[in-house]
PDB file of C-alpha atoms in Angstrom:
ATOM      1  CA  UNK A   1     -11.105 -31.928 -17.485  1.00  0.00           C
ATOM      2  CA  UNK A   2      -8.444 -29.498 -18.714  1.00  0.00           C
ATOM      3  CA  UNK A   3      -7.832 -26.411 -20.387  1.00  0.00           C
ATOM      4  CA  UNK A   4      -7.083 -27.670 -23.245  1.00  0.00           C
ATOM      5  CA  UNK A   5     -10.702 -29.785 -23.401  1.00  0.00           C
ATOM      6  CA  UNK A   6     -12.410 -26.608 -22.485  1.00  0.00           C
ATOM      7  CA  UNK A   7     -11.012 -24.595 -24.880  1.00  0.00           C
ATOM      8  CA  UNK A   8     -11.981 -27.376 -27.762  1.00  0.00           C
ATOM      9  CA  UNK A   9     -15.505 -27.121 -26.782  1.00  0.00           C
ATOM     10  CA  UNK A  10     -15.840 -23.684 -26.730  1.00  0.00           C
ATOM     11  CA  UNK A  11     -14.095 -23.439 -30.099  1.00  0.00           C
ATOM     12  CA  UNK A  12     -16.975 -26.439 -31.537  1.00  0.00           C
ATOM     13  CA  UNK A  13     -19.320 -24.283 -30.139  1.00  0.00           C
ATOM     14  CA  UNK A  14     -17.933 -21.273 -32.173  1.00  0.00           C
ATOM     15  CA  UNK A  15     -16.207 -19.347 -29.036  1.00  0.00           C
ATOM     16  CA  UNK A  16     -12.858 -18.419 -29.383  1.00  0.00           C
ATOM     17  CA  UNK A  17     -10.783 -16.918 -26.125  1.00  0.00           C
ATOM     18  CA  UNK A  18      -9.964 -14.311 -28.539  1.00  0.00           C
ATOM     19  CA  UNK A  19     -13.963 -13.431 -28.717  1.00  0.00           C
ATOM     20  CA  UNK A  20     -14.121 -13.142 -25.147  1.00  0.00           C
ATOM     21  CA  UNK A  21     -10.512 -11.295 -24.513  1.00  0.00           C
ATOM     22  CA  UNK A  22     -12.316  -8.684 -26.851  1.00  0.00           C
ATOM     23  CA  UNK A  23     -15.005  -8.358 -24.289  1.00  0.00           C
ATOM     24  CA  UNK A  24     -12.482  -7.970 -21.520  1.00  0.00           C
ATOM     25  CA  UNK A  25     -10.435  -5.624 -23.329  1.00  0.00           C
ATOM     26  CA  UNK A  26     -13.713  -3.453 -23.712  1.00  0.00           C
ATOM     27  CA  UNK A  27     -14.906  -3.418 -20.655  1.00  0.00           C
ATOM     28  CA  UNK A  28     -11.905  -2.559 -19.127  1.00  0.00           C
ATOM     29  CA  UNK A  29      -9.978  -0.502 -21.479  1.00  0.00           C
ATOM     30  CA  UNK A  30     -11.925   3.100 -19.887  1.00  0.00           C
ATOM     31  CA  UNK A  31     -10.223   1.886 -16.218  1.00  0.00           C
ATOM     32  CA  UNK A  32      -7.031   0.768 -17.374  1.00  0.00           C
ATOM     33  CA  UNK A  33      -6.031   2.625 -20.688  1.00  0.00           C
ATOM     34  CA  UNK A  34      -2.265   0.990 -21.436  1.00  0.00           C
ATOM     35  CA  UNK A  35      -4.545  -2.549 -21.281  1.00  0.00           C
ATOM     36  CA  UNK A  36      -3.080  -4.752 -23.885  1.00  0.00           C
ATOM     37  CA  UNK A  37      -5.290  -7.289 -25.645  1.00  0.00           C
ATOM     38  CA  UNK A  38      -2.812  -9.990 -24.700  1.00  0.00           C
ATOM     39  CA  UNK A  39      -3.536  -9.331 -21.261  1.00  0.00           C
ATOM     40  CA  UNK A  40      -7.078 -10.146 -21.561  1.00  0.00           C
ATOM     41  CA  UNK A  41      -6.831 -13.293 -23.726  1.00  0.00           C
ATOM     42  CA  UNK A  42      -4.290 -14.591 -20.402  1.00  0.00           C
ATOM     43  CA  UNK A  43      -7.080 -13.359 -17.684  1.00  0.00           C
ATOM     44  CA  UNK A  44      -9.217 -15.347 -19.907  1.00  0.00           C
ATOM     45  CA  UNK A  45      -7.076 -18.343 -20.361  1.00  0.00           C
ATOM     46  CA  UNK A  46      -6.043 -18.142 -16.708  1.00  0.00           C
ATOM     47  CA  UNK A  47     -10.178 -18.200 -16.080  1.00  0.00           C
ATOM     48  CA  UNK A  48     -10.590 -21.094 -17.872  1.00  0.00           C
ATOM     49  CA  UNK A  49      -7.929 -23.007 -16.367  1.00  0.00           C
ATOM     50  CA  UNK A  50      -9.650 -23.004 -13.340  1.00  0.00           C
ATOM     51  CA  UNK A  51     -11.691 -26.318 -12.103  1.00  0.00           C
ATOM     52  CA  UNK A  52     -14.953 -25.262 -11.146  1.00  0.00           C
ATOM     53  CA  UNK A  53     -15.329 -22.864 -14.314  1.00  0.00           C
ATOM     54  CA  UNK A  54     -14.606 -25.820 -16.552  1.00  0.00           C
ATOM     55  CA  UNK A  55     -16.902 -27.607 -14.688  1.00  0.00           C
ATOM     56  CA  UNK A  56     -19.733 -25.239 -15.320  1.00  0.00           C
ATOM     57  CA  UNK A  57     -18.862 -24.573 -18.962  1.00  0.00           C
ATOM     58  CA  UNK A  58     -18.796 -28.512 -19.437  1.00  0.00           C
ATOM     59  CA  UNK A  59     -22.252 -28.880 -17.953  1.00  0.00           C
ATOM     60  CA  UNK A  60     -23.891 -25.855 -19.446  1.00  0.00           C
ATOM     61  CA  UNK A  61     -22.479 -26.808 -22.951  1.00  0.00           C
ATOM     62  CA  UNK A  62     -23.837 -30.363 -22.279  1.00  0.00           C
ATOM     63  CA  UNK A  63     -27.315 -29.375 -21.270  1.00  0.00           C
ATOM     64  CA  UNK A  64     -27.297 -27.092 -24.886  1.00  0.00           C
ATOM     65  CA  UNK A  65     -26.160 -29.699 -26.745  1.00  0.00           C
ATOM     66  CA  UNK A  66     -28.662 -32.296 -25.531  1.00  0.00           C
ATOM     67  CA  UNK A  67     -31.263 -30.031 -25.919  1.00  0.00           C
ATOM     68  CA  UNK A  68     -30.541 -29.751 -29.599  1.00  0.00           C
ATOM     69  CA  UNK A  69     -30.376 -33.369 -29.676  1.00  0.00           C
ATOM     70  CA  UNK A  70     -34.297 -33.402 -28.176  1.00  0.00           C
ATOM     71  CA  UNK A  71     -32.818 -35.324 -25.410  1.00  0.00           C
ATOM     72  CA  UNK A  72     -33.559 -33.910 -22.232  1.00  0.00           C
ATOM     73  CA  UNK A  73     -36.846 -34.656 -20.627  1.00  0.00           C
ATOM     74  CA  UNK A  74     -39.907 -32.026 -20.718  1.00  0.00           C
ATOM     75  CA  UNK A  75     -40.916 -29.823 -19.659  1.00  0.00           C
ATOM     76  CA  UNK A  76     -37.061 -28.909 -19.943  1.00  0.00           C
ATOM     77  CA  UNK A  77     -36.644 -29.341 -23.301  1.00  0.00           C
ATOM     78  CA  UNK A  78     -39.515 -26.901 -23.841  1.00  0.00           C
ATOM     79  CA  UNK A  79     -37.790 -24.857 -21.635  1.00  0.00           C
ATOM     80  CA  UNK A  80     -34.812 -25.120 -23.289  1.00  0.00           C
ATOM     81  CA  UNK A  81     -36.241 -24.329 -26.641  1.00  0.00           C
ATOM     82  CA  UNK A  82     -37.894 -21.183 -25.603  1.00  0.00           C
ATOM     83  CA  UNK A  83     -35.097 -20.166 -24.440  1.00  0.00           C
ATOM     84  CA  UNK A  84     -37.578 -19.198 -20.894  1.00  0.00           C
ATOM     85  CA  UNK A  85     -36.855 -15.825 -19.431  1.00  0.00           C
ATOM     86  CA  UNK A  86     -37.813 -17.010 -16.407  1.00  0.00           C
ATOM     87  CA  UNK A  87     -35.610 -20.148 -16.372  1.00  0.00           C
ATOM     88  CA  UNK A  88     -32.799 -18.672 -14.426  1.00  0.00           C
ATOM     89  CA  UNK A  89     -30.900 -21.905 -13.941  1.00  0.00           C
ATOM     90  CA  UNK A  90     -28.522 -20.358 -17.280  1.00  0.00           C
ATOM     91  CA  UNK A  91     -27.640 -17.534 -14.831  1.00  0.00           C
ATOM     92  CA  UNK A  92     -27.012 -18.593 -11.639  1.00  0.00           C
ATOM     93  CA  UNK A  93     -24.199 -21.251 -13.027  1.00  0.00           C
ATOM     94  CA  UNK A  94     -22.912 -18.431 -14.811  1.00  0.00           C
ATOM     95  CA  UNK A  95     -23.083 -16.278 -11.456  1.00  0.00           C
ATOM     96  CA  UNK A  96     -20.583 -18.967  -9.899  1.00  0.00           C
ATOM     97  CA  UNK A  97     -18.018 -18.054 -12.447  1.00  0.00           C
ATOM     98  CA  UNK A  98     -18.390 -14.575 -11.486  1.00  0.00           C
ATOM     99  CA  UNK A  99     -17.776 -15.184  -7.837  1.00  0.00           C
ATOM    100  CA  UNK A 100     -14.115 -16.257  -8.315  1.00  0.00           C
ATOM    101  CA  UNK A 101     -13.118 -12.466  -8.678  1.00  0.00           C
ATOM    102  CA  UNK A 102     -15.742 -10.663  -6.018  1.00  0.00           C
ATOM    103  CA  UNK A 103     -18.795  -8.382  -6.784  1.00  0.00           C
ATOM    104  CA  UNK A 104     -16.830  -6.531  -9.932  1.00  0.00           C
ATOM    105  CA  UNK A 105     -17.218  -9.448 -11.615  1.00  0.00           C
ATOM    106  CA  UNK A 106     -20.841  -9.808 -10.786  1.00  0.00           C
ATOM    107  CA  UNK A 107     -21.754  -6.313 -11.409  1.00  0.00           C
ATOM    108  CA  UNK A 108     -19.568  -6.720 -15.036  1.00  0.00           C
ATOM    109  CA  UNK A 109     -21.862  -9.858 -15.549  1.00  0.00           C
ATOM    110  CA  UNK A 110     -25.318  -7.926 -14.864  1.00  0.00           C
ATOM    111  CA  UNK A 111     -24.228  -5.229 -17.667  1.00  0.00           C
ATOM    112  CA  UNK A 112     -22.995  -8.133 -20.004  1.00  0.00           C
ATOM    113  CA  UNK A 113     -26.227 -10.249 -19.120  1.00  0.00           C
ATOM    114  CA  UNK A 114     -28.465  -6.662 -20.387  1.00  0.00           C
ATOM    115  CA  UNK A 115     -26.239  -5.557 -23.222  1.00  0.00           C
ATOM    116  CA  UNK A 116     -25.044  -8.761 -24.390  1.00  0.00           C
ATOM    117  CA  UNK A 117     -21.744  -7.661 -26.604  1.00  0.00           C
ATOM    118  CA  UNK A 118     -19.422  -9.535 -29.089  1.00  0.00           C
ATOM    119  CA  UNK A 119     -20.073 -12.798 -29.106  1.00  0.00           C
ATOM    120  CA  UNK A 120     -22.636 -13.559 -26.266  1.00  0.00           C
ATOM    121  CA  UNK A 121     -24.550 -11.273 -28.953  1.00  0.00           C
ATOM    122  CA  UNK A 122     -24.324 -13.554 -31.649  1.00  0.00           C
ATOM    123  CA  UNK A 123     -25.080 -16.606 -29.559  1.00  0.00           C
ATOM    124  CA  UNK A 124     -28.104 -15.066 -28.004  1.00  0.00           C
ATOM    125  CA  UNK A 125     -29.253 -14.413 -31.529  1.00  0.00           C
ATOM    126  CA  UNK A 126     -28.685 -17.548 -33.152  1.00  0.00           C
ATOM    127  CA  UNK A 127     -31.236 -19.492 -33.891  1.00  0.00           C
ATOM    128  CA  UNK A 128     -29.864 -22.528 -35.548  1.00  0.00           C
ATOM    129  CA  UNK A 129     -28.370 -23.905 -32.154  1.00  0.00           C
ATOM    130  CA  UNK A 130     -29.727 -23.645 -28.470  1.00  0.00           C
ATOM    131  CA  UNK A 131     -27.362 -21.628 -26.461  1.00  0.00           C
ATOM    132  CA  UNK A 132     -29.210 -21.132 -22.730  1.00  0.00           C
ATOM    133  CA  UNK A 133     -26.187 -21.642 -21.070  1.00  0.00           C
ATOM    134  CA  UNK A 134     -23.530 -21.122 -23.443  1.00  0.00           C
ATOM    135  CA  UNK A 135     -23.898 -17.086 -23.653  1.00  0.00           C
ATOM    136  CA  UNK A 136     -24.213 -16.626 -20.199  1.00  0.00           C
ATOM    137  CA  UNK A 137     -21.446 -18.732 -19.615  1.00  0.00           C
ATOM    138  CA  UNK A 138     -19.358 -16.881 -21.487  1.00  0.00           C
ATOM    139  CA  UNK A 139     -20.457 -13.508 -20.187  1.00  0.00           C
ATOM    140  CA  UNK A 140     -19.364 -14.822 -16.860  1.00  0.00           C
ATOM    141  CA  UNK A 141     -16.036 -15.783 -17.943  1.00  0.00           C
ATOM    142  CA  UNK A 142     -15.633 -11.858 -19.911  1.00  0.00           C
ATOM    143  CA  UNK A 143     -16.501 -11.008 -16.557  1.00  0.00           C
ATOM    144  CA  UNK A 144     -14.356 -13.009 -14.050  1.00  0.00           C
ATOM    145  CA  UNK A 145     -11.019 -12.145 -16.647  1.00  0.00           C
ATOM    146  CA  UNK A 146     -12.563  -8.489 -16.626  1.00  0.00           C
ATOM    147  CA  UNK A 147     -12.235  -8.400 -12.982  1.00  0.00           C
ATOM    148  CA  UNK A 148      -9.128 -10.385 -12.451  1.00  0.00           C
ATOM    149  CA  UNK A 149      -7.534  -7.623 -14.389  1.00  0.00           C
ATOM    150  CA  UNK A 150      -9.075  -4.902 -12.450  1.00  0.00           C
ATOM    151  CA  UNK A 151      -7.710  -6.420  -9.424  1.00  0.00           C
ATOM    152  CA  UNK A 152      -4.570  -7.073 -10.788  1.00  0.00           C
ATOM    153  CA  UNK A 153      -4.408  -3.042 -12.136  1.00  0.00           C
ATOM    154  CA  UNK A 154      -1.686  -1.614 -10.753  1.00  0.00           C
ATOM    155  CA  UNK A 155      -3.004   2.187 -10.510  1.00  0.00           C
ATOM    156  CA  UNK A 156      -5.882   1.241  -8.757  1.00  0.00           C
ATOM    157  CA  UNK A 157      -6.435   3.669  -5.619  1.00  0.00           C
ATOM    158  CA  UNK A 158      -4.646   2.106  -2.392  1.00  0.00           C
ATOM    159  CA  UNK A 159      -6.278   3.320   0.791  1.00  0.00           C
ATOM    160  CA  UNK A 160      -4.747   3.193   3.640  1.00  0.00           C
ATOM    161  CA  UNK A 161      -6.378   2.871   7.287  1.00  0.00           C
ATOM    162  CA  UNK A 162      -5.147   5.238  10.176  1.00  0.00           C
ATOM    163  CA  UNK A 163      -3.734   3.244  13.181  1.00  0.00           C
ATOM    164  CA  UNK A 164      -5.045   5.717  15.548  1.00  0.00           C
ATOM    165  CA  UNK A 165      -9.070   5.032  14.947  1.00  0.00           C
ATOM    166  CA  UNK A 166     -10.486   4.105  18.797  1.00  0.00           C
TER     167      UNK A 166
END
């Protein structure tokens, strides 16, 4: 698997890094106000380019796509179909994105998981294709490259610990 395989799904599946870089950009932009947009479409390539996320975006694609198919077996593809609140399998592989960058990028996934913007929008809302995993994939990867950057921002507060503390 490779970047470059990743990305070609994602862009068959009508997600462009640019889509998700504008989610970045967003959510960071109020912490960080000289943020660039380039610099969120590298967090987001630099994301992606990591194994386990392209891992999880291959599987979460491939259980959407079989779904669509009427391949998988029930009561999952009924699952599937509803799209079931409840299911919570969509999340938690999502979650495991998240994790590469610490809780910021958790937290940044809970707010994109309630007020689903740009493009995890318009796959949540999309009813000619099944996308259970696919929008909460990409909300974890807008928020893993969100938090990258805000680890990465260079006027974050740096606090110091007193040598004397007994």
């Amino acid at each position: 698997m490779s970047f470059e395989i990743v990305n070609s799904i994602l862009e068959r599946r009508g997600v462009r890094i640019e889509d998700i870089a504008e989610i970045v950009y967003e959510l960071q932009l109020p912490y960080h106000p000289q943020l660039m947009m380039e610099e969120c479409v590298d967090s987001v390539k630099a994301v992606l380019n990591k194994r386990e996320v392209q891992y999880a975006l291959y599987t979460g694609i491939a259980l959407d796509e079989l779904a669509e198919q009427k391949l998988l077996p029930q009561p999952l593809q009924s699952i599937m179909e509803a799209d079931e609140p409840l299911y919570g399998v969509d999340e938690t592989m999502a979650l495991g994105i998240t994790s590469v960058y610490g809780m910021i990028g958790l937290t940044s996934f809970g707010y994109l998981d309630k007020e689903k913007m740009g493009i995890i929008a318009s796959l949540n809302n999309n009813t000619s294709a099944i996308h259970v995993f696919l929008d909460d994939l990409v909300a974890g990867l807008a928020a893993a490259a969100s938090a990258r950057i805000a680890h990465r921002y260079k006027g974050a507060k740096n606090y110091s610990i007193p040598l004397d503390i007994e």
